[in-house]
Coordinates of C-alpha atoms in Angstrom, one line a residue:
M145 CA -0.6 -27.5 -38.3
G146 CA 1.5 -26.2 -35.2
G147 CA 3.8 -26.9 -32.6
A148 CA 6.5 -24.4 -33.6
V149 CA 6.4 -22.9 -29.9
S150 CA 5.6 -23.5 -26.3
A151 CA 2.2 -23.7 -24.6
G152 CA 1.4 -20.3 -23.0
E153 CA 0.3 -20.3 -19.7
D154 CA -1.9 -17.4 -20.5
N155 CA -2.1 -15.4 -23.5
D156 CA 0.8 -12.7 -22.6
D157 CA 2.5 -15.3 -22.1
L158 CA 1.7 -17.4 -25.7
I159 CA 2.4 -14.1 -27.4
D160 CA 6.2 -13.9 -25.4
N161 CA 7.0 -17.7 -27.2
L162 CA 5.4 -16.4 -30.1
K163 CA 7.7 -13.1 -30.2
E164 CA 10.5 -15.7 -29.5
A165 CA 9.8 -17.7 -31.9
Q166 CA 10.2 -15.1 -34.2
Y167 CA 6.5 -15.4 -35.5
I168 CA 5.9 -11.8 -34.0
R169 CA 8.1 -9.6 -35.3
T170 CA 6.3 -6.0 -35.2
E171 CA 4.8 -4.0 -33.1
K172 CA 1.3 -3.6 -33.9
V173 CA 1.4 -7.2 -34.6
E174 CA 1.5 -8.1 -31.2
Q175 CA -0.2 -5.5 -29.7
A176 CA -3.5 -6.7 -32.0
F177 CA -3.0 -9.9 -30.0
R178 CA -2.3 -9.3 -26.9
A179 CA -6.0 -7.2 -27.3
I180 CA -7.3 -10.6 -28.2
D181 CA -7.4 -13.6 -25.3
R182 CA -7.3 -16.7 -27.9
G183 CA -8.9 -18.7 -24.6
D184 CA -12.6 -16.3 -25.7
Y185 CA -13.1 -17.5 -29.0
Y186 CA -12.8 -21.7 -27.2
L187 CA -15.8 -23.3 -26.2
D188 CA -16.6 -23.9 -22.8
G189 CA -14.3 -26.9 -21.7
Y190 CA -12.1 -26.8 -24.0
R191 CA -10.2 -23.7 -22.6
D192 CA -7.2 -25.4 -20.9
N193 CA -6.1 -26.0 -25.2
A194 CA -6.5 -22.2 -26.5
Y195 CA -2.8 -21.4 -25.4
K196 CA -1.0 -24.0 -27.1
D197 CA 0.4 -23.7 -30.4
L198 CA -2.4 -26.5 -32.0
A199 CA -5.8 -25.7 -34.2
W200 CA -8.3 -26.6 -32.7
K201 CA -12.2 -27.8 -34.2
H202 CA -15.4 -28.3 -32.8
G203 CA -18.0 -28.6 -34.8
N204 CA -18.3 -26.4 -37.9
I205 CA -15.7 -24.2 -35.1
H206 CA -12.2 -23.9 -35.8
L207 CA -9.2 -22.0 -35.5
S208 CA -6.2 -22.4 -37.2
A209 CA -3.0 -22.8 -34.7
P210 CA -0.7 -18.8 -33.3
C211 CA 1.8 -19.5 -35.3
I212 CA 0.0 -19.6 -38.5
Y213 CA -2.3 -17.0 -37.5
S214 CA 1.3 -14.9 -36.7
E215 CA 2.5 -15.2 -40.2
V216 CA -0.5 -14.1 -41.3
M217 CA -0.9 -10.7 -39.7
E218 CA 2.7 -10.5 -40.1
A219 CA 2.4 -10.8 -43.7
L220 CA -0.9 -8.9 -44.5
K221 CA 1.3 -5.6 -43.4
L222 CA -2.1 -3.8 -42.2
Q223 CA -2.2 -0.4 -42.2
P224 CA -5.1 2.8 -40.7
G225 CA -7.2 2.9 -43.4
L226 CA -7.5 -0.5 -45.9
S227 CA -10.1 -2.4 -46.9
F228 CA -9.9 -6.4 -45.7
L229 CA -11.6 -10.0 -46.8
N230 CA -11.7 -12.1 -44.7
L231 CA -12.6 -15.7 -47.2
G232 CA -13.5 -18.7 -44.4
S233 CA -13.7 -16.1 -41.6
G234 CA -14.8 -19.0 -39.0
T235 CA -14.8 -17.3 -35.3
G236 CA -14.0 -14.3 -36.2
Y237 CA -10.9 -13.8 -34.1
L238 CA -9.1 -12.6 -36.6
S239 CA -11.5 -10.6 -38.3
T240 CA -11.4 -8.9 -34.8
M241 CA -7.5 -8.3 -34.6
V242 CA -7.3 -6.8 -37.4
G243 CA -10.1 -4.3 -36.8
L244 CA -7.3 -3.1 -34.2
I245 CA -5.3 -2.4 -36.8
I246 CA -7.0 -1.0 -39.7
G247 CA -8.6 2.0 -36.7
P248 CA -12.8 2.9 -37.7
F249 CA -12.0 4.1 -41.3
G250 CA -11.0 1.1 -43.1
V251 CA -13.4 -1.4 -44.3
N252 CA -14.0 -5.1 -42.6
H253 CA -15.6 -7.8 -43.9
G254 CA -15.7 -12.2 -43.8
V255 CA -17.2 -14.4 -46.0
E256 CA -18.1 -17.8 -44.2
L257 CA -19.7 -20.8 -45.4
H258 CA -21.7 -22.2 -41.9
T259 CA -24.1 -20.2 -40.0
D260 CA -23.6 -21.6 -37.0
V261 CA -20.4 -20.3 -37.6
V262 CA -21.2 -16.5 -38.8
E263 CA -23.2 -16.8 -35.7
Y264 CA -21.2 -17.9 -33.2
A265 CA -18.5 -15.2 -34.3
R266 CA -20.8 -12.3 -34.1
E267 CA -21.7 -12.9 -30.7
K268 CA -17.8 -13.1 -29.6
L269 CA -17.1 -9.9 -31.0
E270 CA -21.0 -8.1 -28.9
D271 CA -18.8 -9.8 -26.6
F272 CA -15.2 -8.1 -26.8
I273 CA -16.9 -4.6 -28.0
K274 CA -19.1 -4.9 -24.2
N275 CA -16.5 -6.3 -22.0
S276 CA -12.9 -6.6 -23.4
D277 CA -10.7 -3.9 -21.6
S278 CA -8.8 -3.4 -24.8
F279 CA -12.0 -1.9 -26.9
D280 CA -11.5 1.2 -25.5
K281 CA -7.3 1.5 -26.5
F282 CA -8.5 1.0 -29.5
E283 CA -9.6 2.4 -32.9
F284 CA -11.4 -0.7 -33.9
C285 CA -13.5 -2.1 -37.7
E286 CA -15.5 -4.0 -36.6
P287 CA -16.2 -6.7 -38.9
V288 CA -19.6 -7.2 -41.0
F289 CA -19.4 -11.5 -41.7
V290 CA -21.6 -12.7 -44.2
V291 CA -23.1 -16.9 -44.6
G292 CA -21.9 -17.7 -48.4
N293 CA -19.2 -19.8 -50.1
C294 CA -16.8 -17.6 -51.7
L295 CA -16.4 -19.0 -54.8
E296 CA -19.4 -17.6 -54.9
I297 CA -18.6 -14.3 -55.2
S298 CA -20.6 -11.6 -56.9
A299 CA -18.6 -11.3 -60.3
D300 CA -19.4 -7.4 -60.5
S301 CA -17.5 -7.3 -56.5
H302 CA -15.4 -4.3 -55.1
Q303 CA -12.2 -5.0 -54.3
Y304 CA -9.7 -4.8 -51.2
D305 CA -6.3 -4.0 -50.5
R306 CA -6.0 -6.9 -48.2
I307 CA -7.4 -10.3 -48.3
Y308 CA -6.6 -13.8 -46.3
C309 CA -8.1 -16.9 -47.1
G310 CA -8.3 -19.5 -44.3
A311 CA -9.2 -22.7 -46.5
G312 CA -6.3 -24.2 -49.2
V313 CA -7.1 -23.2 -52.1
Q314 CA -7.3 -25.3 -55.8
K315 CA -4.4 -23.9 -58.1
D316 CA -6.9 -22.9 -61.0
H317 CA -9.3 -21.1 -57.9
E318 CA -5.7 -19.0 -57.2
N319 CA -7.0 -16.2 -60.4
Y320 CA -10.4 -16.4 -59.2
M321 CA -8.7 -14.7 -56.0
K322 CA -6.5 -12.4 -57.4
V323 CA -9.0 -10.2 -59.2
L324 CA -10.7 -9.7 -56.3
L325 CA -7.6 -7.7 -54.7
K326 CA -6.5 -4.7 -55.2
I327 CA -3.4 -3.1 -57.8
G328 CA -1.2 -2.5 -54.5
G329 CA -2.4 -5.0 -52.7
I330 CA -1.3 -8.5 -50.6
L331 CA -3.5 -12.1 -51.0
V332 CA -2.5 -14.1 -48.9
M333 CA -3.5 -18.1 -48.9
P334 CA -2.7 -21.5 -48.7
I335 CA -1.8 -22.8 -52.2
E336 CA -0.2 -26.4 -52.9
D337 CA 0.5 -27.0 -49.5
Q338 CA 2.5 -23.2 -49.0
L339 CA 0.9 -20.3 -47.4
T340 CA 1.4 -18.0 -49.8
Q341 CA 1.7 -13.7 -50.4
I342 CA 1.1 -12.7 -54.1
T343 CA 1.0 -8.7 -54.4
R344 CA -0.7 -7.1 -57.0
T345 CA 1.8 -4.8 -58.9
G346 CA -0.3 -4.0 -62.1
Q347 CA -3.3 -4.7 -63.3
C348 CA -2.8 -8.3 -64.8
S349 CA 1.1 -8.1 -62.5
W350 CA 1.9 -10.5 -59.7
E351 CA 4.6 -11.7 -57.1
S352 CA 4.7 -14.4 -55.4
K353 CA 5.9 -15.7 -52.4
N354 CA 6.2 -18.5 -50.4
I355 CA 5.8 -17.9 -46.6
L356 CA 5.1 -21.4 -44.7
A357 CA 4.4 -24.9 -45.4
V358 CA 0.7 -25.5 -44.3
S359 CA -1.5 -28.2 -44.4
F360 CA -4.9 -27.2 -45.4
A361 CA -8.5 -28.0 -46.0
P362 CA -10.0 -27.5 -49.2
L363 CA -12.4 -25.0 -49.9
V364 CA -15.8 -26.3 -49.9
Q365 CA -16.5 -26.7 -53.2
Q366 CA -20.5 -25.8 -54.1
S367 CA -22.1 -29.2 -55.0
R368 CA -25.7 -28.1 -57.4
A369 CA -28.0 -30.0 -60.2
D370 CA -27.1 -29.7 -63.5
G371 CA -28.5 -27.0 -65.3
E372 CA -29.1 -25.4 -61.3
K373 CA -28.0 -21.5 -60.2
P374 CA -25.5 -20.8 -58.0
D375 CA -25.9 -18.9 -54.5
T376 CA -24.2 -16.1 -55.1
V377 CA -22.3 -13.8 -51.9
E378 CA -23.1 -10.7 -52.3
L379 CA -20.2 -9.1 -49.9
P380 CA -21.8 -6.2 -47.4
S381 CA -21.7 -2.5 -49.1
L382 CA -19.4 -0.4 -48.5
T383 CA -21.1 2.6 -46.2
V384 CA -19.4 6.2 -45.1
R385 CA -19.8 6.3 -41.9
S386 CA -22.3 9.3 -40.5
L387 CA -21.6 12.9 -38.7
Q388 CA -22.7 10.6 -35.5
D389 CA -20.6 7.9 -35.9
L390 CA -17.9 9.9 -37.0
S391 CA -18.2 12.4 -34.1
R392 CA -18.0 9.3 -31.6
V393 CA -14.8 8.1 -33.2
Y394 CA -13.4 12.1 -33.3
I395 CA -14.4 12.1 -29.1
R396 CA -12.6 9.0 -28.3
R397 CA -9.8 9.9 -29.6
T398 CA -9.5 13.6 -28.5
L399 CA -9.9 12.5 -24.9
R400 CA -7.3 9.2 -25.5
D401 CA -5.1 11.7 -26.9
L402 CA -5.5 13.7 -23.6
D403 CA -5.1 10.9 -21.3
S404 CA -1.6 9.7 -22.9
E405 CA -0.5 14.2 -22.3
D406 CA -1.7 13.4 -18.9
S407 CA -0.5 10.1 -18.0
A408 CA 3.5 11.4 -20.2
G409 CA 3.9 13.6 -17.6
K410 CA 4.1 10.5 -15.0
E411 CA 5.8 7.8 -14.7
A412 CA 4.7 5.6 -16.7
V413 CA 6.6 2.2 -15.8
Q414 CA 8.7 1.2 -12.4
R415 CA 12.3 -1.3 -12.7
V416 CA 10.1 -4.5 -10.3
P417 CA 11.9 -7.1 -9.4
Q418 CA 11.1 -10.1 -12.3
K419 CA 12.2 -13.3 -12.4
R420 CA 13.6 -14.9 -15.2
K421 CA 10.7 -17.3 -16.7
R422 CA 11.8 -20.8 -17.2
R423 CA 12.5 -22.1 -20.4
R424 CA 10.7 -25.8 -21.4
C425 CA 12.7 -28.1 -22.5
Q426 CA 11.5 -30.8 -24.4
R427 CA 13.9 -34.1 -24.0
R428 CA 14.8 -34.9 -27.4
R429 CA 15.3 -38.8 -29.0
I430 CA 16.9 -40.3 -31.8
N431 CA 15.5 -42.9 -33.6
T432 CA 17.7 -44.9 -34.9
Y433 CA 18.0 -48.6 -36.4
V434 CA 20.4 -51.2 -35.3
F435 CA 20.2 -55.2 -37.7
V436 CA 19.5 -57.7 -36.0
G437 CA 20.1 -60.8 -38.0
N438 CA 17.5 -60.1 -41.4
Q439 CA 15.3 -57.7 -39.0
L440 CA 15.6 -53.4 -39.2
I441 CA 14.7 -53.5 -35.3
P442 CA 14.0 -49.0 -34.4
Q443 CA 15.7 -48.0 -31.3
M444 CA 14.9 -45.3 -28.8
V445 CA 18.5 -43.0 -28.7
E446 CA 19.6 -39.9 -26.0
S447 CA 20.8 -37.1 -28.2
E448 CA 25.0 -35.1 -27.3
E449 CA 22.0 -31.8 -27.8
E450 CA 19.9 -33.8 -25.1
E451 CA 22.4 -33.8 -22.7
H452 CA 24.1 -30.4 -23.6
V453 CA 20.5 -28.9 -22.8
E454 CA 19.8 -30.3 -19.9
E455 CA 22.9 -29.1 -18.3
E456 CA 21.6 -25.7 -19.4
Q457 CA 18.8 -26.1 -18.1
K458 CA 20.2 -27.1 -14.5
E459 CA 22.7 -24.0 -14.9
V460 CA 19.6 -21.8 -15.0
E461 CA 17.6 -22.7 -12.4
D462 CA 20.6 -22.4 -10.1
E463 CA 20.9 -19.3 -11.0
E464 CA 17.3 -18.2 -10.1
E465 CA 18.0 -19.6 -6.9
E466 CA 21.0 -17.3 -5.8
R467 CA 18.8 -13.6 -7.6
D468 CA 16.1 -11.4 -9.5
I469 CA 16.2 -10.6 -12.1
G470 CA 15.7 -6.6 -12.2
D471 CA 13.3 -5.7 -15.6
I472 CA 11.6 -3.0 -16.9
E473 CA 8.3 -4.1 -16.5
I474 CA 5.4 -1.7 -18.0
L475 CA 2.5 -1.4 -15.9
K476 CA -1.1 -1.5 -17.1
Q477 CA -2.3 1.3 -16.5
A478 CA -6.3 2.1 -15.6
N479 CA -7.8 3.1 -18.7
M480 CA -9.7 6.1 -18.0
L481 CA -12.1 6.9 -20.6
R482 CA -15.1 5.8 -19.1
D483 CA -14.2 8.5 -16.6
Q484 CA -13.9 11.2 -18.9
I485 CA -16.9 10.5 -21.1
M486 CA -18.9 9.7 -18.1
A487 CA -17.0 13.3 -16.7
L488 CA -18.7 14.6 -19.8
P489 CA -21.2 17.5 -18.5
L490 CA -23.8 15.5 -21.4
P491 CA -27.3 13.4 -21.3
E492 CA -26.9 10.3 -19.9
S493 CA -28.2 9.2 -23.6
L494 CA -25.0 10.8 -25.7
K495 CA -22.5 9.2 -22.3
A496 CA -24.1 5.5 -23.2
Y497 CA -23.7 6.0 -27.5
L498 CA -20.4 7.7 -26.7
L499 CA -19.4 4.3 -24.9
F500 CA -20.7 2.0 -27.0
Y501 CA -23.5 0.8 -23.8
R502 CA -20.8 -0.9 -22.6
E503 CA -21.6 -1.7 -18.8
K504 CA -18.2 -1.4 -18.2

């Protein structure tokens, strides 16, 4: 599933294409997508495919197409402080983006069937926290992943504000998913080949809306011998942050706010010449059929629309040769949070804690 937008040269280019195609429609979703490089979740040797609008699978590791994740993120209507459950959390790519929006006072849990995929997700999460330049620019709710079949979640488990299921849900499992949702919450899942948004409006009432036609592999049902008890999945507990952790959150927030105030008095944007990005144009052909005797023969015919697009592309290229377009480009500012923390009159061990033990 995918291929709805043109391939990008890098992560930012991919996000530009998703915005242009109206898959990404809100600023907070755009910021989350730009902060997490999709290519970082690919295995070595496969990164060249990371910025295509296509799903990717290698063994048990799987990533949905970017256009699907975009629609999911928009449909969840995420806000700071919400609780989120990802059923079939996979590589943790989506859960990490969600964590950037719901912030340190949210809840971010994931259930994944395959142990090797959970280990992979934890490695990618650690790499993001330790090495990503984006980490210090957000307040983050770290995902917690557990191994298990999401159809075997304990009946007395707590409910969530937002839920996403990343596998095809059978109609007879729909109610099972709904009871995990708080009143007022939103569940997004593929059901009967439609990505569907379900809002719980009351104790026994829901509203459904189809978002996008999709094709997902179905949920795996746990096989067991007659009389054998299922392996019940215990979701992570809801814990209260320690005073030490809260102090770190607020110190980092205060320093970040101070840096923003200082930057407000300085020139934050510059007008720079920027060449217009050329639209990628694929040649379109129409399949037609003609009768030759008693046989129906397929024939490829160029469409008039193709000729029109090619003429339009030539005009754009001619304009680019004549002039550059001056656009307002927001320059990426150096992240000063680390320097501010290192300048504090604190023991080195405490500075390291405030930096989440990041080395850069």
